[in-house]
Short mmCIF file of C-alpha atoms and ligand atoms in Angstrom, two decimals:
data_model
loop_
_atom_site.label_atom_id
_atom_site.label_comp_id
_atom_site.label_asym_id
_atom_site.label_seq_id
_atom_site.Cartn_x
_atom_site.Cartn_y
_atom_site.Cartn_z
CA MET A 1 42.33 29.27 -136.62
CA LYS A 2 45.74 30.88 -136.76
CA LEU A 3 46.10 34.49 -135.65
CA ILE A 4 48.67 37.00 -134.49
CA GLU A 5 48.17 38.78 -131.19
CA LEU A 6 49.78 41.97 -130.01
CA THR A 7 50.29 41.30 -126.31
CA ALA A 8 51.41 44.79 -125.25
CA PRO A 9 51.85 48.25 -126.80
CA ARG A 10 55.31 47.40 -128.12
CA LEU A 11 56.53 46.93 -131.68
CA ASP A 12 58.04 43.51 -130.82
CA ALA A 13 55.17 42.11 -128.72
CA PHE A 14 53.63 39.84 -131.36
CA ARG A 15 52.82 36.16 -130.77
CA THR A 16 51.30 33.54 -133.03
CA ALA A 17 48.32 31.77 -131.48
CA SER A 18 45.61 29.27 -132.32
CA ARG A 19 42.02 30.06 -131.30
CA PRO A 20 38.59 28.57 -132.08
CA THR A 21 37.13 29.99 -135.29
CA PRO A 22 34.34 32.41 -134.29
CA ARG A 23 30.76 31.92 -135.53
CA PRO A 24 28.63 34.74 -136.96
CA ALA A 25 25.57 35.84 -134.99
CA HIS A 26 22.44 37.52 -136.39
CA GLY A 27 23.37 40.16 -138.98
CA GLU A 28 27.02 39.10 -139.02
CA VAL A 29 29.27 37.24 -141.44
CA LEU A 30 32.42 35.18 -141.04
CA VAL A 31 35.18 36.41 -143.37
CA ARG A 32 38.18 34.30 -144.37
CA LEU A 33 40.86 36.99 -144.48
CA ARG A 34 43.47 36.78 -147.26
CA ALA A 35 45.46 40.00 -146.81
CA ALA A 36 45.93 42.85 -144.36
CA SER A 37 47.38 46.29 -144.94
CA LEU A 38 49.23 48.56 -142.53
CA ASN A 39 48.38 52.15 -141.71
CA PHE A 40 50.24 54.63 -139.54
CA LEU A 41 47.37 54.03 -137.09
CA ASP A 42 48.59 50.45 -136.52
CA ILE A 43 51.99 51.80 -135.45
CA ALA A 44 50.27 54.22 -133.09
CA VAL A 45 48.33 51.27 -131.57
CA ALA A 46 51.51 49.20 -131.25
CA THR A 47 53.42 52.00 -129.54
CA GLY A 48 50.70 52.99 -127.07
CA ALA A 49 50.15 56.31 -128.85
CA TYR A 50 46.51 55.58 -129.73
CA PRO A 51 43.91 55.06 -126.99
CA GLY A 52 41.39 52.23 -127.02
CA PRO A 53 43.00 48.79 -127.34
CA VAL A 54 42.97 46.21 -124.56
CA PHE A 55 45.90 43.80 -124.84
CA PRO A 56 46.26 41.09 -125.98
CA MET A 57 44.41 42.00 -129.17
CA VAL A 58 44.37 41.06 -132.86
CA PRO A 59 45.96 44.05 -134.60
CA VAL A 60 45.76 45.70 -138.04
CA ALA A 61 42.66 47.64 -138.98
CA ASP A 62 42.49 46.94 -142.70
CA GLY A 63 42.03 43.65 -144.49
CA ALA A 64 40.29 41.81 -147.30
CA GLY A 65 38.97 38.32 -147.84
CA GLU A 66 35.95 36.26 -148.80
CA ILE A 67 32.76 35.40 -146.99
CA ALA A 68 32.99 31.96 -145.38
CA GLU A 69 29.65 31.83 -143.50
CA LEU A 70 26.52 33.94 -143.17
CA GLY A 71 24.75 34.58 -139.88
CA THR A 72 20.97 34.62 -139.73
CA GLY A 73 19.19 37.63 -141.17
CA VAL A 74 21.93 38.49 -143.68
CA ASP A 75 20.61 39.40 -147.12
CA GLY A 76 22.45 40.39 -150.26
CA TRP A 77 25.67 38.48 -149.58
CA SER A 78 26.77 34.94 -150.45
CA VAL A 79 29.49 32.59 -149.29
CA GLY A 80 32.53 33.22 -151.52
CA ASP A 81 31.85 36.93 -152.12
CA ARG A 82 35.09 38.95 -152.09
CA VAL A 83 34.81 41.72 -149.50
CA VAL A 84 36.56 44.37 -147.42
CA PRO A 85 35.18 44.90 -143.91
CA HIS A 86 35.29 48.57 -142.94
CA PHE A 87 37.52 49.91 -140.16
CA MET A 88 34.58 51.62 -138.40
CA PRO A 89 31.86 48.98 -138.87
CA ASP A 90 29.00 50.79 -137.11
CA TRP A 91 29.30 54.08 -139.00
CA GLN A 92 27.17 53.52 -142.07
CA ASP A 93 26.73 57.11 -143.30
CA GLY A 94 25.98 60.64 -142.11
CA THR A 95 27.54 62.39 -139.14
CA LEU A 96 29.91 60.62 -136.75
CA THR A 97 28.57 60.20 -133.20
CA PRO A 98 30.39 58.88 -130.11
CA SER A 99 28.55 55.54 -130.25
CA LEU A 100 29.50 55.03 -133.91
CA PHE A 101 33.16 55.74 -133.11
CA GLY A 102 33.35 53.00 -130.45
CA ALA A 103 33.87 50.03 -132.75
CA ARG A 104 37.15 50.19 -134.67
CA ARG A 105 38.79 47.11 -136.17
CA GLY A 106 42.35 46.59 -134.97
CA VAL A 107 41.74 48.97 -132.05
CA THR A 108 38.64 47.98 -130.04
CA ARG A 109 37.49 45.12 -132.32
CA PRO A 110 39.47 42.17 -133.72
CA GLY A 111 41.73 43.25 -136.57
CA SER A 112 42.96 41.54 -139.72
CA LEU A 113 45.91 39.39 -138.61
CA ALA A 114 43.75 36.27 -138.32
CA GLU A 115 42.52 33.61 -140.70
CA TYR A 116 38.93 34.47 -139.81
CA VAL A 117 37.02 37.42 -138.40
CA VAL A 118 33.33 38.02 -137.66
CA VAL A 119 32.01 41.42 -138.71
CA PRO A 120 28.59 43.04 -139.22
CA ALA A 121 27.33 42.36 -142.75
CA ALA A 122 26.50 46.06 -143.01
CA SER A 123 30.21 46.92 -142.74
CA LEU A 124 31.16 45.02 -145.91
CA VAL A 125 32.02 46.51 -149.28
CA SER A 126 32.50 44.42 -152.44
CA ILE A 127 36.01 44.25 -153.85
CA PRO A 128 36.30 45.80 -157.34
CA GLU A 129 36.75 42.84 -159.68
CA HIS A 130 40.10 44.02 -161.07
CA LEU A 131 41.73 44.07 -157.62
CA SER A 132 43.54 41.26 -155.82
CA PHE A 133 42.92 40.62 -152.12
CA ALA A 134 46.25 42.33 -151.35
CA GLU A 135 45.27 45.44 -153.33
CA ALA A 136 41.77 45.49 -151.83
CA SER A 137 43.15 45.25 -148.28
CA THR A 138 44.57 48.77 -148.68
CA LEU A 139 41.15 50.39 -149.14
CA PRO A 140 39.35 50.89 -145.81
CA ILE A 141 41.38 53.62 -144.12
CA ALA A 142 43.63 55.06 -146.83
CA ALA A 143 41.29 55.06 -149.84
CA THR A 144 38.29 56.21 -147.79
CA THR A 145 40.28 59.12 -146.34
CA ALA A 146 41.77 60.14 -149.68
CA TRP A 147 38.36 59.93 -151.34
CA ARG A 148 36.81 62.20 -148.73
CA ALA A 149 39.66 64.69 -149.14
CA VAL A 150 39.18 64.95 -152.88
CA ARG A 151 35.38 65.18 -152.60
CA SER A 152 35.46 67.60 -149.69
CA ALA A 153 37.55 70.05 -151.73
CA LYS A 154 35.30 69.49 -154.79
CA LEU A 155 38.36 68.96 -156.98
CA GLY A 156 37.88 69.32 -160.71
CA PRO A 157 39.86 70.11 -163.86
CA HIS A 158 40.66 73.64 -162.70
CA SER A 159 41.78 72.66 -159.20
CA THR A 160 45.20 72.10 -157.70
CA ALA A 161 45.88 69.56 -154.94
CA LEU A 162 48.99 69.66 -152.77
CA LEU A 163 49.67 66.25 -151.21
CA LEU A 164 52.19 65.92 -148.38
CA GLY A 165 54.43 62.86 -148.56
CA THR A 166 54.10 59.64 -150.51
CA GLY A 167 52.42 57.42 -147.90
CA GLY A 168 49.24 55.44 -148.29
CA VAL A 169 46.70 58.26 -148.12
CA SER A 170 48.68 60.67 -150.30
CA ILE A 171 49.15 58.14 -153.10
CA PHE A 172 45.43 57.27 -153.14
CA ALA A 173 44.70 61.03 -153.14
CA LEU A 174 47.04 61.42 -156.12
CA GLN A 175 45.12 58.75 -158.04
CA PHE A 176 41.69 60.16 -157.12
CA ALA A 177 42.72 63.76 -157.81
CA LYS A 178 44.03 62.86 -161.26
CA ALA A 179 40.79 60.92 -161.93
CA HIS A 180 38.97 64.20 -161.18
CA GLY A 181 41.18 66.03 -163.67
CA ALA A 182 43.00 68.13 -161.06
CA ARG A 183 46.58 69.33 -161.18
CA VAL A 184 48.60 67.61 -158.45
CA ILE A 185 51.69 68.69 -156.52
CA VAL A 186 53.36 65.99 -154.41
CA THR A 187 56.01 66.57 -151.75
CA SER A 188 58.49 63.95 -150.57
CA SER A 189 61.83 63.57 -148.82
CA SER A 190 63.03 61.44 -151.74
CA ASP A 191 63.69 62.28 -155.40
CA GLU A 192 63.20 58.64 -156.31
CA LYS A 193 59.72 58.64 -154.76
CA LEU A 194 58.90 61.90 -156.54
CA GLU A 195 59.85 60.19 -159.78
CA ARG A 196 57.44 57.37 -158.94
CA ALA A 197 54.75 59.95 -158.13
CA ARG A 198 55.26 61.58 -161.54
CA GLY A 199 54.85 58.10 -163.06
CA LEU A 200 51.40 57.99 -161.43
CA GLY A 201 50.47 61.37 -162.89
CA ALA A 202 51.82 63.97 -160.42
CA ASP A 203 52.23 67.21 -162.39
CA LEU A 204 54.67 68.97 -160.08
CA THR A 205 56.88 67.75 -157.26
CA ILE A 206 58.81 69.26 -154.37
CA ASN A 207 61.53 67.61 -152.29
CA TYR A 208 60.74 68.97 -148.80
CA ARG A 209 64.19 68.00 -147.52
CA ASP A 210 65.93 70.05 -150.21
CA ILE A 211 63.33 72.82 -150.05
CA PRO A 212 62.20 73.23 -146.43
CA ASP A 213 60.08 76.24 -147.52
CA TRP A 214 57.96 73.91 -149.66
CA ASN A 215 54.92 76.09 -149.02
CA THR A 216 56.64 79.04 -150.72
CA GLU A 217 57.64 76.74 -153.57
CA ALA A 218 54.05 75.49 -153.91
CA LEU A 219 52.86 79.11 -154.13
CA ARG A 220 55.52 79.83 -156.76
CA LEU A 221 54.54 76.76 -158.79
CA THR A 222 50.90 77.91 -158.78
CA GLY A 223 51.70 81.48 -159.79
CA GLY A 224 50.94 82.68 -156.27
CA SER A 225 47.44 81.17 -156.17
CA GLY A 226 48.12 78.22 -153.87
CA ALA A 227 46.38 74.85 -153.67
CA ASP A 228 42.63 74.28 -153.51
CA LEU A 229 43.26 71.17 -151.45
CA VAL A 230 46.16 70.63 -149.08
CA LEU A 231 46.29 67.10 -147.68
CA GLU A 232 47.69 67.87 -144.23
CA THR A 233 49.36 64.68 -143.01
CA GLY A 234 52.15 66.11 -140.89
CA GLY A 235 50.66 68.04 -137.96
CA THR A 236 53.09 70.07 -135.87
CA GLU A 237 55.78 70.76 -138.47
CA THR A 238 53.58 71.08 -141.54
CA PHE A 239 50.26 72.62 -140.54
CA PRO A 240 51.32 76.31 -140.63
CA ARG A 241 52.98 75.78 -144.02
CA SER A 242 49.89 73.97 -145.32
CA VAL A 243 47.77 77.00 -144.36
CA ASP A 244 50.25 79.23 -146.17
CA ALA A 245 50.19 77.06 -149.30
CA ALA A 246 46.37 76.95 -149.50
CA ALA A 247 44.47 78.99 -152.09
CA LEU A 248 41.72 81.52 -151.36
CA ALA A 249 38.70 79.52 -150.13
CA GLY A 250 40.89 76.42 -150.25
CA THR A 251 40.52 73.34 -148.05
CA VAL A 252 43.19 72.22 -145.61
CA PHE A 253 42.17 68.61 -145.04
CA VAL A 254 43.57 67.75 -141.63
CA ILE A 255 44.22 64.05 -141.21
CA GLY A 256 47.68 63.43 -139.84
CA PHE A 257 50.05 63.75 -136.97
CA LEU A 258 53.28 62.34 -138.43
CA THR A 259 55.28 65.12 -136.73
CA GLY A 260 53.03 65.64 -133.70
CA THR A 261 49.67 67.15 -132.88
CA GLN A 262 50.38 70.65 -131.58
CA PRO A 263 51.33 73.18 -134.23
CA THR A 264 51.60 76.88 -133.47
CA ILE A 265 49.36 78.64 -135.92
CA ASP A 266 48.66 82.21 -137.04
CA VAL A 267 44.88 82.41 -137.49
CA LEU A 268 44.99 85.52 -139.68
CA PRO A 269 45.58 83.75 -143.04
CA ILE A 270 42.76 81.32 -142.23
CA MET A 271 40.42 84.31 -141.98
CA GLU A 272 41.92 86.37 -144.78
CA LYS A 273 41.83 83.49 -147.26
CA GLU A 274 38.51 82.13 -145.96
CA LEU A 275 40.03 78.68 -145.65
CA ARG A 276 38.14 75.54 -144.75
CA ILE A 277 40.07 73.66 -142.07
CA GLN A 278 38.37 70.30 -142.47
CA GLY A 279 39.08 67.57 -139.96
CA ASN A 280 38.55 63.95 -140.92
CA ASN A 281 38.14 60.70 -139.05
CA THR A 282 38.49 58.11 -141.85
CA GLY A 283 34.82 58.02 -142.90
CA PRO A 284 31.69 55.86 -142.96
CA VAL A 285 31.05 52.62 -144.85
CA ALA A 286 29.26 54.71 -147.51
CA ALA A 287 32.50 56.61 -148.22
CA LEU A 288 34.49 53.37 -148.54
CA ARG A 289 31.80 52.10 -150.94
CA ALA A 290 32.04 55.30 -153.00
CA ALA A 291 35.86 55.09 -153.04
CA ALA A 292 35.71 51.45 -154.17
CA ALA A 293 33.21 52.38 -156.90
CA ALA A 294 35.53 55.14 -158.15
CA ILE A 295 38.44 52.68 -158.14
CA ALA A 296 36.36 50.26 -160.22
CA ARG A 297 35.15 53.02 -162.57
CA HIS A 298 38.62 54.42 -163.24
CA ARG A 299 40.39 51.03 -163.06
CA LEU A 300 42.73 52.42 -160.41
CA VAL A 301 45.22 50.00 -158.88
CA PRO A 302 46.38 50.61 -155.30
CA VAL A 303 50.14 50.98 -155.02
CA ILE A 304 51.70 48.24 -152.88
CA ASP A 305 55.32 48.93 -152.07
CA GLN A 306 56.05 45.63 -150.36
CA SER A 307 54.32 42.49 -149.07
CA PHE A 308 55.24 40.53 -145.95
CA ALA A 309 54.31 37.04 -144.77
CA MET A 310 52.11 36.75 -141.68
CA ASP A 311 55.03 35.35 -139.71
CA ASP A 312 57.11 38.44 -140.55
CA VAL A 313 54.64 40.88 -139.02
CA ALA A 314 57.23 42.46 -136.70
CA GLU A 315 59.42 43.19 -139.72
CA ALA A 316 56.49 44.82 -141.52
CA TYR A 317 55.70 47.03 -138.54
CA ALA A 318 59.37 47.99 -138.14
CA HIS A 319 59.51 48.91 -141.82
CA LEU A 320 56.57 51.29 -141.50
CA ALA A 321 57.63 52.63 -138.11
CA ALA A 322 61.06 53.56 -139.48
CA GLY A 323 59.24 56.23 -141.51
CA GLY A 324 59.87 57.24 -145.09
CA ARG A 325 60.98 53.81 -146.34
CA HIS A 326 57.83 53.01 -148.25
CA PHE A 327 55.80 54.47 -151.12
CA GLY A 328 52.06 53.81 -150.94
CA LYS A 329 51.09 50.75 -148.94
CA LEU A 330 52.59 47.78 -147.10
CA VAL A 331 50.65 44.52 -147.13
CA ILE A 332 50.71 41.34 -145.02
CA THR A 333 49.41 38.17 -146.65
CA ILE A 334 47.23 35.95 -144.46
CA ASP A 335 47.99 32.28 -145.07
N1 LIG B 401 42.33 61.31 -139.74
C1 LIG B 401 42.15 60.40 -140.68
O1 LIG B 401 41.06 60.19 -141.20
C2 LIG B 401 43.35 59.61 -141.12
C3 LIG B 401 43.22 58.56 -142.02
C4 LIG B 401 44.37 57.95 -142.50
C5 LIG B 401 45.61 58.37 -142.04
N2 LIG B 401 45.69 59.36 -141.13
C6 LIG B 401 46.97 59.88 -140.67
O2 LIG B 401 47.57 60.55 -141.77
C7 LIG B 401 48.98 60.42 -141.71
C8 LIG B 401 49.47 59.75 -142.97
O3 LIG B 401 48.94 58.43 -143.00
P1 LIG B 401 49.49 57.34 -144.00
O4 LIG B 401 48.83 56.05 -143.62
O5 LIG B 401 49.39 57.82 -145.40
O6 LIG B 401 51.02 57.31 -143.55
P2 LIG B 401 52.26 56.56 -144.14
O7 LIG B 401 51.85 55.60 -145.21
O8 LIG B 401 53.05 56.07 -143.00
O9 LIG B 401 53.04 57.73 -144.90
C9 LIG B 401 53.77 58.67 -144.24
C10 LIG B 401 54.55 59.50 -145.26
O10 LIG B 401 54.45 60.86 -144.90
C11 LIG B 401 55.58 61.54 -145.31
N3 LIG B 401 56.10 62.42 -144.26
C12 LIG B 401 56.66 62.10 -143.09
N4 LIG B 401 57.05 63.21 -142.45
C13 LIG B 401 56.72 64.25 -143.23
C14 LIG B 401 56.87 65.65 -143.16
N5 LIG B 401 57.47 66.22 -142.12
N6 LIG B 401 56.41 66.43 -144.17
C15 LIG B 401 55.79 65.86 -145.23
N7 LIG B 401 55.64 64.53 -145.37
C16 LIG B 401 56.09 63.75 -144.38
C17 LIG B 401 56.63 60.53 -145.73
O11 LIG B 401 56.69 60.59 -147.15
P3 LIG B 401 58.09 60.62 -147.93
O12 LIG B 401 58.74 59.31 -147.56
O13 LIG B 401 57.69 60.71 -149.34
O14 LIG B 401 58.86 61.80 -147.46
C18 LIG B 401 56.03 59.22 -145.26
O15 LIG B 401 56.33 58.15 -146.09
C19 LIG B 401 49.26 59.64 -140.42
O16 LIG B 401 49.48 60.55 -139.36
C20 LIG B 401 47.96 58.87 -140.19
O17 LIG B 401 47.75 58.53 -138.84
C21 LIG B 401 44.58 59.96 -140.65
#
């Protein structure tokens, strides 16, 4: 089978290779991958900023395809079923433990830049029938995380969500938050992207380049109340402002480190407003399944900004690594 290997933690260290197609063991399936989707995590892996991988390795956590072969002891799946294998295949549900965190596709397990991959059958989720392979490939990390954010904050028709940036997780969170009837504020460095966000249902928008005090603006836009959910993607530069922009008893859903991992924070507003500072580590297979079910129920369509051929993988990585060039997701087709 054809695959792409990352031979070192460098953004240009890709090589095309041919390897024997793996065979599924007991409880496993062989998946013919059709599309992969990039996350910021893949850049962190390819720049040595994320611990775990041993090089050379098959990169890219997220992908989608169809079952090509069943191992022994696999029930409930058939050859030809359209599936997404989850990023963290051993974490089925419940609380994360160190042993469940060990296996991560595209980090410590083979990723999605290959024609075939063997995964545990228990890590598979069916693709909603209205989605293409490319659209489905965006689900494991971004949709699962966005789904957990929206559910964690218990968003409803009287809630406000403040979503930082227009990357993969934020755009899924926009779609899920609107499906829950919430009012949504999106921030971006680009007016054009904010226009696109409004097209997807964003009620209010803030250009954080033009308005560096976007937290104050978010408070103003909510009549001083703040947001019930703040999707905290930025880390160092954004975390204190996210705390400021959160409503009484609001949830700051901490997922990202786009500007670093070490903010300086005043703890007083966290106490005074009784905030929930909720960390998140993607989520279990059950959360991906719930996110996919919501996508099917609401006929949501993941937003793909651009698709790249498998042979143009370095270009795709460079595009994402440049930061701020995309809206939603970038996809790589597996041919
Ligand atoms: N912990 C978890 O469970 C989990 C899961 C998924 C992702 N993450 C993390 O969450 C973050 C976002 O992931 P992603 O995949 O959605 O990333 P992405 O697709 O690369 O999107 C990043 C977007 O964030 C915005 N941004 C950059 N700097 C910003 C800043 N200073 N203030 C506000 N927005 C800023 C930009 O939006 P504009 O171009 O619109 O300005 C950029 O396009 C990453 O750090 C990723 O590693 C964590």
